[in-house]
XYZ file of C-alpha atoms in Angstrom:
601
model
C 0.000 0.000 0.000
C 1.002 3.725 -0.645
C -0.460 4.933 2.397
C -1.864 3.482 5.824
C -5.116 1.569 5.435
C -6.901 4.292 8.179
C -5.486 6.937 5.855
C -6.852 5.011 2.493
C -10.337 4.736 4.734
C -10.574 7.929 5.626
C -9.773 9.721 2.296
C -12.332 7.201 1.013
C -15.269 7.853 3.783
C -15.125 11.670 2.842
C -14.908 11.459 -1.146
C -19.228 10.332 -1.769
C -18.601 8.358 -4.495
C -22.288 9.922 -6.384
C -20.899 12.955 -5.712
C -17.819 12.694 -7.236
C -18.964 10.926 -10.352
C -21.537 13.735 -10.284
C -18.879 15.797 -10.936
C -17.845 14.287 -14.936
C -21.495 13.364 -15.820
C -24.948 13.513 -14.958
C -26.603 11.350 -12.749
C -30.472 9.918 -12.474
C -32.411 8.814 -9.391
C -33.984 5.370 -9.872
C -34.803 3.300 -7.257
C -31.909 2.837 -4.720
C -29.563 3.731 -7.476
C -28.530 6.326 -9.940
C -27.937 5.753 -13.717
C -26.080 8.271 -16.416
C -24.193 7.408 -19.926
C -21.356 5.551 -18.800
C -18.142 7.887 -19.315
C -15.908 4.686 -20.686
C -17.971 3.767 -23.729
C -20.565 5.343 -26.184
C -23.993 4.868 -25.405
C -27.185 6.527 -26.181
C -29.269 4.831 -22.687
C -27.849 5.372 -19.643
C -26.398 1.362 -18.260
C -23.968 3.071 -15.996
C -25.140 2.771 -12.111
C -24.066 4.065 -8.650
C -24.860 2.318 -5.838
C -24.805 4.938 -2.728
C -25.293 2.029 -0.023
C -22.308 -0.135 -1.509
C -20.396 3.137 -2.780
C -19.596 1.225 -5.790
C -20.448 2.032 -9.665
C -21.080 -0.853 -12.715
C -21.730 -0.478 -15.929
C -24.381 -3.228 -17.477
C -22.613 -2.131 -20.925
C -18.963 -2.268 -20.913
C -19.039 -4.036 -17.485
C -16.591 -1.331 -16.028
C -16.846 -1.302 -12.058
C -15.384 -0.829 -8.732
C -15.252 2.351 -5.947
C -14.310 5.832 -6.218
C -10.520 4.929 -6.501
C -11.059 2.665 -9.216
C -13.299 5.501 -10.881
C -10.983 8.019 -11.118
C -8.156 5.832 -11.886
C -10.422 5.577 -15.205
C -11.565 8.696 -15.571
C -7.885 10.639 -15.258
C -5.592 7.926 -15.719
C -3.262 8.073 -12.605
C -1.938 5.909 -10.742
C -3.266 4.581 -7.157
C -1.029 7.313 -5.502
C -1.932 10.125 -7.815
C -5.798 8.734 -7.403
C -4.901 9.148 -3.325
C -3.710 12.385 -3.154
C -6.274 13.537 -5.672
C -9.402 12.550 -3.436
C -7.595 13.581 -0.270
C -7.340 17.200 -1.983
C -10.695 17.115 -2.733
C -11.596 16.332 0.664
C -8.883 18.500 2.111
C -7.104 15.799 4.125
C -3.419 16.485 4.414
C -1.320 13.257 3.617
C 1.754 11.946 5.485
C 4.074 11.033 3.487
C 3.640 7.469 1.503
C 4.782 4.189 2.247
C 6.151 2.946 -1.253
C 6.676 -1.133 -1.741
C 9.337 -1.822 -4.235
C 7.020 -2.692 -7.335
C 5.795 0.958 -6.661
C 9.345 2.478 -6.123
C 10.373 0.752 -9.327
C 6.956 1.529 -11.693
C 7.267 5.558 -10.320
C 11.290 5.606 -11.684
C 10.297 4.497 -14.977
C 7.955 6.647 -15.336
C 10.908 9.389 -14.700
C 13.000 8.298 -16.729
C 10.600 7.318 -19.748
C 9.820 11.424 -18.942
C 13.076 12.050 -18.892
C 13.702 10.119 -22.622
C 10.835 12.496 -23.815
C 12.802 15.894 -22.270
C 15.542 14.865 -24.018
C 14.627 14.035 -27.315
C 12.490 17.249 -27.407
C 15.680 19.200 -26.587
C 17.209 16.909 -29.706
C 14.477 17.747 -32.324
C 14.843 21.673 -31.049
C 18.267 21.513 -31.866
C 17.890 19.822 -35.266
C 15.160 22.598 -36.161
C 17.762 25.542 -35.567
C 20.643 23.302 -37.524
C 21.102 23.641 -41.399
C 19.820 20.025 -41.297
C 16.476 21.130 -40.283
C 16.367 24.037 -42.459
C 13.909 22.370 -44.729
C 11.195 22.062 -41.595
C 11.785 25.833 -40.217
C 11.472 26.990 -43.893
C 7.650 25.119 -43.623
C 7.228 26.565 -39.847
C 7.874 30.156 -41.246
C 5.832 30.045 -44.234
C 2.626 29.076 -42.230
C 4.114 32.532 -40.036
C 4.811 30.268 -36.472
C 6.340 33.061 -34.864
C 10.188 32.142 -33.010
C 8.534 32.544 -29.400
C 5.396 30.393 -30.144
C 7.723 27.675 -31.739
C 9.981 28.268 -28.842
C 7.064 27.730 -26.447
C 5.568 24.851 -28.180
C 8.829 23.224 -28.796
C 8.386 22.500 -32.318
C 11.370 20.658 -33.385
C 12.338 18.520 -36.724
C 13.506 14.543 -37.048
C 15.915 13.995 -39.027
C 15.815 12.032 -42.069
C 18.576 9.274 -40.722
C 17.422 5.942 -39.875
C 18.510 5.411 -36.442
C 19.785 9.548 -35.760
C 17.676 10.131 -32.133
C 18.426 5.847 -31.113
C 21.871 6.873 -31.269
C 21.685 9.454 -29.302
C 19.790 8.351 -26.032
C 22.066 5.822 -26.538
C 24.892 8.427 -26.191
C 23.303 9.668 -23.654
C 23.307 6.944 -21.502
C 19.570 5.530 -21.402
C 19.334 1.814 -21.588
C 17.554 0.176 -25.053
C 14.770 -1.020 -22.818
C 13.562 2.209 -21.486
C 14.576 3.986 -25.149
C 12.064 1.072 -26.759
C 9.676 1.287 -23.953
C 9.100 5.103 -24.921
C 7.926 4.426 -28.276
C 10.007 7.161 -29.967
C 12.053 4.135 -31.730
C 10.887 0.459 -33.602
C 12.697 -2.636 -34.010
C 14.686 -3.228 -36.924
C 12.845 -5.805 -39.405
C 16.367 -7.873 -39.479
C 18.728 -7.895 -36.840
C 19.154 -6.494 -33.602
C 18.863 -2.882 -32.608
C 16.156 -0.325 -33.352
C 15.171 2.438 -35.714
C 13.479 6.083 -35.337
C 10.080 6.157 -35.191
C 10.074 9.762 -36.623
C 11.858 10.379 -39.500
C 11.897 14.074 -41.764
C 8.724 15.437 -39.913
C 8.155 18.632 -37.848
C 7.800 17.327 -34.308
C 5.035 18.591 -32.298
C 5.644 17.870 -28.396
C 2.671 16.646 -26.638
C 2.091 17.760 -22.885
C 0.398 16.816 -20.086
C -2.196 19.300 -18.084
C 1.361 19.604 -15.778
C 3.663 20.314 -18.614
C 5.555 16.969 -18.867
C 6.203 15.652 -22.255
C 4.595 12.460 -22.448
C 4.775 12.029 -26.447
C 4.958 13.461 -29.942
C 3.087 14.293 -32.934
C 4.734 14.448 -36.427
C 3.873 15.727 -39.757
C 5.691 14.740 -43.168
C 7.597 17.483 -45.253
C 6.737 15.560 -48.309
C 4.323 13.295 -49.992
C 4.717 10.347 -47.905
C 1.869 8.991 -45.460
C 0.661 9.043 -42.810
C 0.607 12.849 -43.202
C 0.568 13.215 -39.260
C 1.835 10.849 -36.830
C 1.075 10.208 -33.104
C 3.389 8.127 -30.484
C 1.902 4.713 -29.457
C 0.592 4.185 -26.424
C 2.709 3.884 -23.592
C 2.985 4.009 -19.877
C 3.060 8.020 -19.703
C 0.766 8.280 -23.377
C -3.204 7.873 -23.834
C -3.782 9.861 -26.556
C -7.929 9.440 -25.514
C -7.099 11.218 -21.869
C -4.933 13.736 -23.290
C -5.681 17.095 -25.370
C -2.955 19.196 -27.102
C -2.712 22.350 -25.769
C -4.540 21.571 -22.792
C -1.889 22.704 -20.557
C -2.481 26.511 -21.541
C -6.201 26.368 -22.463
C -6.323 25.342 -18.737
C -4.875 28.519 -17.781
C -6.621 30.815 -20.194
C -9.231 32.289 -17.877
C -11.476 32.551 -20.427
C -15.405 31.571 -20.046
C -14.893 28.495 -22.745
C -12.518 26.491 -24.636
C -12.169 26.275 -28.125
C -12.005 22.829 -29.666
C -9.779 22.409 -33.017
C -8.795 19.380 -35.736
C -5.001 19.567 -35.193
C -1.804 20.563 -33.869
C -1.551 23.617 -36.402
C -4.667 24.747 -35.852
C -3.947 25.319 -31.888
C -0.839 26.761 -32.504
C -2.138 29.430 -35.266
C -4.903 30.551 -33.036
C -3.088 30.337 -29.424
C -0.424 32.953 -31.908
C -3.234 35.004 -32.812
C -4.237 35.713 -28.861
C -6.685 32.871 -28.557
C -4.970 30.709 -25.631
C -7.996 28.636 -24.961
C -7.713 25.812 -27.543
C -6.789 22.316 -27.492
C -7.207 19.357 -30.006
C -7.454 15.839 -29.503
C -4.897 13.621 -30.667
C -5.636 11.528 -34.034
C -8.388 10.034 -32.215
C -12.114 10.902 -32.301
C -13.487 12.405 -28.946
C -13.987 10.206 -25.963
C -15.598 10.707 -22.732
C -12.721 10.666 -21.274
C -11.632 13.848 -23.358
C -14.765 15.481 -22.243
C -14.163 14.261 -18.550
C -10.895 15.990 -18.860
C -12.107 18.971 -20.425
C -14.876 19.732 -17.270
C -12.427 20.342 -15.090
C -11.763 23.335 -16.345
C -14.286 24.917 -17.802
C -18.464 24.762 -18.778
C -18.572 25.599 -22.221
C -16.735 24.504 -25.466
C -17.137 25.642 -28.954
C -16.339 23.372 -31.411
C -13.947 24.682 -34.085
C -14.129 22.240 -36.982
C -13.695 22.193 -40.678
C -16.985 23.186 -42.678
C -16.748 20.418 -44.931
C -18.706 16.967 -44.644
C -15.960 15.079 -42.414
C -15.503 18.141 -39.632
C -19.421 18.055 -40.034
C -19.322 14.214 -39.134
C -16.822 14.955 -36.220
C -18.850 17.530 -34.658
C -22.058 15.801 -34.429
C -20.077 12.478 -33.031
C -18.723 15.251 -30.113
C -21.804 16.440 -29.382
C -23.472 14.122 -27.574
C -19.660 12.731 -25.835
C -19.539 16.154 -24.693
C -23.014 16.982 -23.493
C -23.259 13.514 -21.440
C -20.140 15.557 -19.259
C -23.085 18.214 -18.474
C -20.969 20.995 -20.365
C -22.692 23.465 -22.513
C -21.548 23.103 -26.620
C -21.526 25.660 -29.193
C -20.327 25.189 -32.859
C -18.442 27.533 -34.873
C -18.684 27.210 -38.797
C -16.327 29.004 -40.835
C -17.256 31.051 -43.724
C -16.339 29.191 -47.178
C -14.945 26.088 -45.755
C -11.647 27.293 -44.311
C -9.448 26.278 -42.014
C -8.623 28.462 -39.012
C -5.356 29.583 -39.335
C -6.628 30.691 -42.920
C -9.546 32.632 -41.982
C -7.229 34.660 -39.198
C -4.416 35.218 -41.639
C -7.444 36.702 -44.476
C -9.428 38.685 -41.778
C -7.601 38.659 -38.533
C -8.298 37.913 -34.781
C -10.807 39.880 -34.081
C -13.131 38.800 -37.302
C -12.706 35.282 -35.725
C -13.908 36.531 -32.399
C -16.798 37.583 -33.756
C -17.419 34.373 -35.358
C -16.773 32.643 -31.429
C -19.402 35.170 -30.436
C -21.560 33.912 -33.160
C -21.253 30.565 -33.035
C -24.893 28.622 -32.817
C -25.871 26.420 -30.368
C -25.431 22.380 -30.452
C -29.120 22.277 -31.026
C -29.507 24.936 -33.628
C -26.220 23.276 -35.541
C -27.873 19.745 -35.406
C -31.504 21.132 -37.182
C -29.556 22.993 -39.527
C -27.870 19.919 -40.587
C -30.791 18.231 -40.737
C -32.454 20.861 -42.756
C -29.698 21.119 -45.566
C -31.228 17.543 -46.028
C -34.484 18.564 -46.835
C -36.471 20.455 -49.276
C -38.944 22.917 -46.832
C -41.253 23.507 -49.502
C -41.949 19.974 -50.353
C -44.767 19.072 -47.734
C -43.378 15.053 -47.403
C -40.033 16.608 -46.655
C -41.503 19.215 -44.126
C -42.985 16.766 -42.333
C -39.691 14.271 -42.442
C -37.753 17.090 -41.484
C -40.149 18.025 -38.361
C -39.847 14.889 -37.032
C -36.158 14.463 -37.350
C -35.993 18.004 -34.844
C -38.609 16.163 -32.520
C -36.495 13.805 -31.986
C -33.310 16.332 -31.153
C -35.023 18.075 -28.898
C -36.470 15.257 -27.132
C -32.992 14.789 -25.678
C -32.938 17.696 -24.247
C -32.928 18.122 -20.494
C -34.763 21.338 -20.310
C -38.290 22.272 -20.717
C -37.507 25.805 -21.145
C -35.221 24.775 -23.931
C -37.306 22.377 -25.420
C -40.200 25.432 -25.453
C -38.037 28.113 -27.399
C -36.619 25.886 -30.195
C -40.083 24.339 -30.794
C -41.060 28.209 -31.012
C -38.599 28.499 -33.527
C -38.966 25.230 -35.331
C -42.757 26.237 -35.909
C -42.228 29.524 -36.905
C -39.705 28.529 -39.624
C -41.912 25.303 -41.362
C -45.307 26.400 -40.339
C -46.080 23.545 -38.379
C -48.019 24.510 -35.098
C -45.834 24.450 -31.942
C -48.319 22.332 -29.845
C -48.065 19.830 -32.706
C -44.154 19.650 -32.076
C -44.330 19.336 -28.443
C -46.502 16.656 -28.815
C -44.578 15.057 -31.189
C -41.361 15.345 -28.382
C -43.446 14.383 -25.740
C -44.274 10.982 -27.738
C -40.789 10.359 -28.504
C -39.453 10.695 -24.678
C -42.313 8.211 -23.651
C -41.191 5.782 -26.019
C -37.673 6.607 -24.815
C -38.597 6.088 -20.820
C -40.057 3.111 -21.702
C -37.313 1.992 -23.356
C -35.254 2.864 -20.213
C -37.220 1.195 -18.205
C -37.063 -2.129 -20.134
C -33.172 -1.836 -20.206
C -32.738 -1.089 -16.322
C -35.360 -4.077 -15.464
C -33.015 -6.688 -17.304
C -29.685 -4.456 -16.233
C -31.048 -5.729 -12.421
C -32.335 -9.137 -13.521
C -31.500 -11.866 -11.200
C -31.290 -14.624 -13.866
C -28.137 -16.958 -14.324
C -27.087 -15.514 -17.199
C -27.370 -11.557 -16.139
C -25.160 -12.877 -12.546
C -22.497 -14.149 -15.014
C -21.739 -10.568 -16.426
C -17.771 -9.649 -16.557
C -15.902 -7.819 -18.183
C -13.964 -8.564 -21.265
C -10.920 -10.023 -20.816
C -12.920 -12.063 -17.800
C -15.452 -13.215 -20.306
C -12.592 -14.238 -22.824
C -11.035 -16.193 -19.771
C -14.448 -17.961 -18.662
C -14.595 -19.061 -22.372
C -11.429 -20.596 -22.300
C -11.265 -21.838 -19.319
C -14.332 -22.682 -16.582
C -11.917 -22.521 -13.950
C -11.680 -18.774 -13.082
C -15.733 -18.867 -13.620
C -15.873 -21.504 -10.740
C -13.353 -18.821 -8.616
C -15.236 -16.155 -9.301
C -19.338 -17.460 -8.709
C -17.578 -18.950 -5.725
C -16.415 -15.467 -3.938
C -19.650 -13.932 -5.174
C -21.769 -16.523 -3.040
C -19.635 -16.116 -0.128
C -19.267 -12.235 -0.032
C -23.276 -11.823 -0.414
C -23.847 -14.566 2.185
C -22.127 -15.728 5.230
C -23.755 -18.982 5.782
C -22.493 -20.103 2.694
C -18.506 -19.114 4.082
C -19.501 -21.124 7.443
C -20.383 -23.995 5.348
C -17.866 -24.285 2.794
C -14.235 -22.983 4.920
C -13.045 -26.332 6.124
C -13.250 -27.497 2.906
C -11.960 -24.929 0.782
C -9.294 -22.796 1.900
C -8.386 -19.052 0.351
C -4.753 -20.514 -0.952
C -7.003 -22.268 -3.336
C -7.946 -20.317 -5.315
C -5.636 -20.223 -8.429
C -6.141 -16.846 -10.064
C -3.621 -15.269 -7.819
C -5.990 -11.471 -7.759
C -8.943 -13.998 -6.600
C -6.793 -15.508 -4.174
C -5.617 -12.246 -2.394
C -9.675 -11.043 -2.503
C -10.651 -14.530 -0.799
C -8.163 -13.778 1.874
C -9.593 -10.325 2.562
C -13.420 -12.060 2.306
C -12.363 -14.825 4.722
C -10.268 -12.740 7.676
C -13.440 -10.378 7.240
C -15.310 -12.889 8.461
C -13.055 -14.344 10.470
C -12.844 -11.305 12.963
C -16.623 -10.717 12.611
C -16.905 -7.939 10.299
C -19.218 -7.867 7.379
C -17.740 -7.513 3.654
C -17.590 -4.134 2.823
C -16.411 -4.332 -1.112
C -15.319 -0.500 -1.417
C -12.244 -1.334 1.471
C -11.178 -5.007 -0.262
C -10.784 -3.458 -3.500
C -8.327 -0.738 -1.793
C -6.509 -3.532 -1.063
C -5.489 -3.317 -5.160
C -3.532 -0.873 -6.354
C -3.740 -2.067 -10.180
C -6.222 -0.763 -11.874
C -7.104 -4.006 -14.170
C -6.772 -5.332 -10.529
C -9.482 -3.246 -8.812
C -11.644 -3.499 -11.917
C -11.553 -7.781 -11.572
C -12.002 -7.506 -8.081
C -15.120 -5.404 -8.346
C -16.495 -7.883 -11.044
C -17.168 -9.995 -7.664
C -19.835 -7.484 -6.006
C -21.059 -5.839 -8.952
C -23.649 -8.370 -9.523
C -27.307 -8.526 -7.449
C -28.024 -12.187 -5.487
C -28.721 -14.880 -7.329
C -32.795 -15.951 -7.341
C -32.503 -19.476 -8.385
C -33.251 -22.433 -6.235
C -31.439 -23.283 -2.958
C -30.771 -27.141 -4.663
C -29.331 -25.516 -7.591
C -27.477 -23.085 -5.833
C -25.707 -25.858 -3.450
C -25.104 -28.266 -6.767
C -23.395 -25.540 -8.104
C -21.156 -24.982 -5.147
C -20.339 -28.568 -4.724
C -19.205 -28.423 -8.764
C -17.229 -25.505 -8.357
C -15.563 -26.579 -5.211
C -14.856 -30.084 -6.513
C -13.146 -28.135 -9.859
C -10.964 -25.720 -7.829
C -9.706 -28.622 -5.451
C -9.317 -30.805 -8.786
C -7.380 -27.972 -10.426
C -4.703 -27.681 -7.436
C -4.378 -31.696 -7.102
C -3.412 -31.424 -10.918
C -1.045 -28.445 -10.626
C 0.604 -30.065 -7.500
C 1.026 -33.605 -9.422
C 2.658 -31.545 -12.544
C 5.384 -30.321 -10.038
C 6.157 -33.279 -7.934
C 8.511 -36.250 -9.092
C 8.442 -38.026 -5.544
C 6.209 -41.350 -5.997
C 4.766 -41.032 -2.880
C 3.456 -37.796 -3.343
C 1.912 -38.795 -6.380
C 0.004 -41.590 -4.889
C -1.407 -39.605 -2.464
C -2.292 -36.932 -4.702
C -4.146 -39.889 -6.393
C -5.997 -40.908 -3.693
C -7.226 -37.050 -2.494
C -8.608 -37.385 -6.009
C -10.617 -40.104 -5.580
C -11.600 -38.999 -2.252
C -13.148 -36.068 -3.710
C -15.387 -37.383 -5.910
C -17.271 -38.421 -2.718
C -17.494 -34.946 -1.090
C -20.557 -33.281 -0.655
C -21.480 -30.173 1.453
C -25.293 -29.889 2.600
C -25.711 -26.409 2.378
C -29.305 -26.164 3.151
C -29.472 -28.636 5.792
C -26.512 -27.979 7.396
């Protein structure tokens, strides 16, 4: 552990876990619960719950789950100790200083010195872009007008053409090959040993984090090659779907929004022209987590995208990402389909600001895409076209809202406002229903809804029934403590075989041992992994089981039988001694006979 488990339980008491997931999207009361859009995958009806009672969260979509550790761990990508010190700000608890094991000590220095990799070779491309070598890229730089200071404070750098030129150098440098091929700035040769650059004759963009470390790079071609741009991989400092360019001054800005853009140039021409509140996500289309991210600093954005059909596509995928964050979305169209940088160079700053002053709302952008579809004066198409608006502004949240754009829609086609709000009040009964439906069989007690895991757990129960037995095992026993009475003289914690299970049926078992109940929130603290946390949840996520008592003991006689089987197997496999064998034999056929009465005791 990081810190002292009174410390992890107190910063974890005092961080409501619907409150803070209140805080990235928005959250319904149903029932005991509260459901929103889950923030890790795209959905249209909300799957994602919060359980206040358990302080846990699950999503019946993606299967996602755990506490409010695990949930920002997701959400902003830190580690267990950033995810400590994060909640303990928010709750303003001062920290002692941590504990760190050596698997911590040892993942937090390669961190530094994968950040230290990325200071260096930004230095390196600097250097090339001032050198007669990288005249070619600061010849490009200065004919799109990148001023020396804004390329100075960007770092904008060049790669040189050379196969192996930056490799080399962190070689020179002294940085081991395994830390210099861990930071994905270099690729294996095809033959032979050794590695090549990554980037080779581009302009190199460095990439930031929101506290100005380098964490990886973006490159564009001075040619004809492709790809035209480039991103790093992924890599232990690199997400490119929790990370924004520029996000590290937009944050600063103090302005009232923050300007959304297509691409590294765009950020940089606008941020020159006085505009410091822009980012642009990273060669990836927007994610929740981008909008996540982007809520923490401010409550508006105006999207800034190209006026042709693809930044038309883009900006209605972002709309609804961003509006499930609760932040408030307007979109900016430029004038004769150009690109920013353009427009400012042709009219100048303050033309643009007009245009941010201008820019419509996410609703009024949507209908007038949907009305470039149609023909107004045809009366099929009117009536096509008023129905597609319905059902926009059915989504919306607010009466008041819904009220003035049905004004408007009725004014502009004719058709009688009442008609339109009847219209969106028929579409969000068919959409409650809908709801409904989906959260009765999200809470359905059947087999097959108590089964639910994630991914890479589902892929593992296909391939092998063993972890399934682990798992529906710990899920009987942590929701009832009969069941533990009955079954812990004849199957032990060491056990179980998945070696994250195993650790969890320790915790379960010296809960109950010392005659406390199982409170899932504190045993998945015990994790500090986030895949960890997330398999560990996967064992209280799911509501009791409503089949029969004789079923339910069958299936714990099964299960036990297969995990006891499993370790006689794995203990024959790694004995030689004769004896041993024999008697591994005979506990073999001695469990074919066992039975545990769970019912009657």
């Amino acid at each position: 552990m990081y810190y002292s488990e009174e410390i992890i339980e107190e910063v974890l008491s005092r961080n409501d876990l619907v409150d803070v997931v209140s805080e990235y999207i928005r959250l319904k009361k149903q029932g005991s619960s509260y459901f929103g859009l889950c923030p890790f995958h795209n959905e249209d009806t909300p799957s994602f719950s919060v359980s206040p009672d358990k302080q846990m969260y699950y999503c019946f979509g993606c299967q996602a789950g755990g506490n409010v550790f695990t949930f920002i761990m997701q959400m902003e990508n830190y580690s267990f100790a950033e995810t400590v010190k994060y909640l303990a700000d928010r709750a303003n608890i001062t920290l002692p200083q941590p504990e760190y094991s050596a698997e911590v000590k040892k993942a937090l220095k390669e961190k530094e010195i994968l950040r230290n990799i990325h200071k260096e070779a930004a230095k390196y491309f600097y250097y090339n872009l001032q050198s007669e070598r990288g005249k070619v890229a600061l010849e490009y730089l200065q004919g799109r007008k990148v001023e020396e200071k804004i390329r100075k404070l960007f770092g904008l750098g060049y790669a040189n053409a050379d196969y192996d030129d930056l490799y080399k150098y962190l070689l020179y440098k002294g940085y081991d090959e395994e830390f210099i091929a861990k930071s994905g700035l270099v690729i294996p040769r095809k033959t032979g040993k050794g590695y090549i650059d990554r980037f080779r004759n581009r302009v190199m963009f460095p990439i930031f984090d929101v506290h100005n470390n380098i964490i990886g790079f973006g490159g564009r071609v001075l040619d004809d090659s492709l790809p035209k741009y480039m991103n790093s991989p992924e890599t232990q400092l690199f997400d490119k779907s929790r990370n924004l360019y520029g996000l590290n001054y937009a944050r600063t800005a103090r302005e009232n929004n923050i300007l959304i853009v297509e691409g590294y140039m765009d950020v940089i021409s606008l941020y020159q022209a006085g505009f410091k509140n822009v980012v642009a996500s990273l060669g990836t289309a927007f994610t929740y987590q981008h909008a996540a991210l982007l809520k923490r600093y401010t409550n508006e954005v105006v999207l800034v995208y190209d006026n042709d059909a693809a930044g038309i596509k883009a900006a209605l995928r972002a709309i609804p990402i961003l509006s499930s964050a609760g932040l408030k979305i307007k979109v900016l169209q430029i004038p004769g389909e150009k690109d920013p940088d353009d427009f400012i160079k042709e009219k100048g700053p303050e033309a643009f600001r007009d245009l941010i002053m201008k820019a419509l709302s996410s609703v009024m952008f949507q209908v007038n895409v949907v009305k470039a579809k149609y023909n107004l004066e045809n009366l099929e198409e009117k009536i096509q076209f008023t129905k597609e608006v319905a059902n926009i502004l059915a989504k919306l949240n607010s009466s008041i809202e819904i009220e003035v754009y049905s004004e408007q829609i009725a004014e502009e086609t004719g058709v009688s406002k009442q008609s339109i709000l009847e219209e969106i009040k028929k579409l969000r009964a068919i959409r409650q229903k809908e709801n409904r439906k989906i959260n009765k069989s999200s809470f359905s007690t059947n087999e097959s809804e108590n089964n639910l895991k994630s991914s890479s757990q589902q892929k593992a129960d296909e391939k092998d029934g063993l972890y399934k037995a682990q798992l529906n095992l710990l899920r009987l026993i942590s929701q009832n403590e009969t069941i533990y009475q009955k079954i812990k003289d004849y199957l032990s914690f060491s056990e179980f075989i998945d070696p994250v299970l195993s650790k969890a049926a320790k915790l379960i078992y010296e809960s109950y041992g010392e005659g406390r109940s199982i409170e899932a929130a504190k045993i998945i603290n015990h994790f500090e992994n986030l895949q960890e946390q997330n398999q560990v949840a996967t064992i209280f996520n799911e509501e009791k089981s409503s089949v029969k008592e004789y079923d339910v003991e069958k299936a714990i006689n099964d299960q036990i039988k297969l995990i006891k089987r499993a370790n006689i197997d794995l203990k024959s496999r790694a004995t030689t001694d004769i004896y041993e064998i024999q008697a591994l034999i005979e506990q073999k056929k001695q469990l074919e006979k066992l039975y545990i009465n769970i019912i009657s005791g």
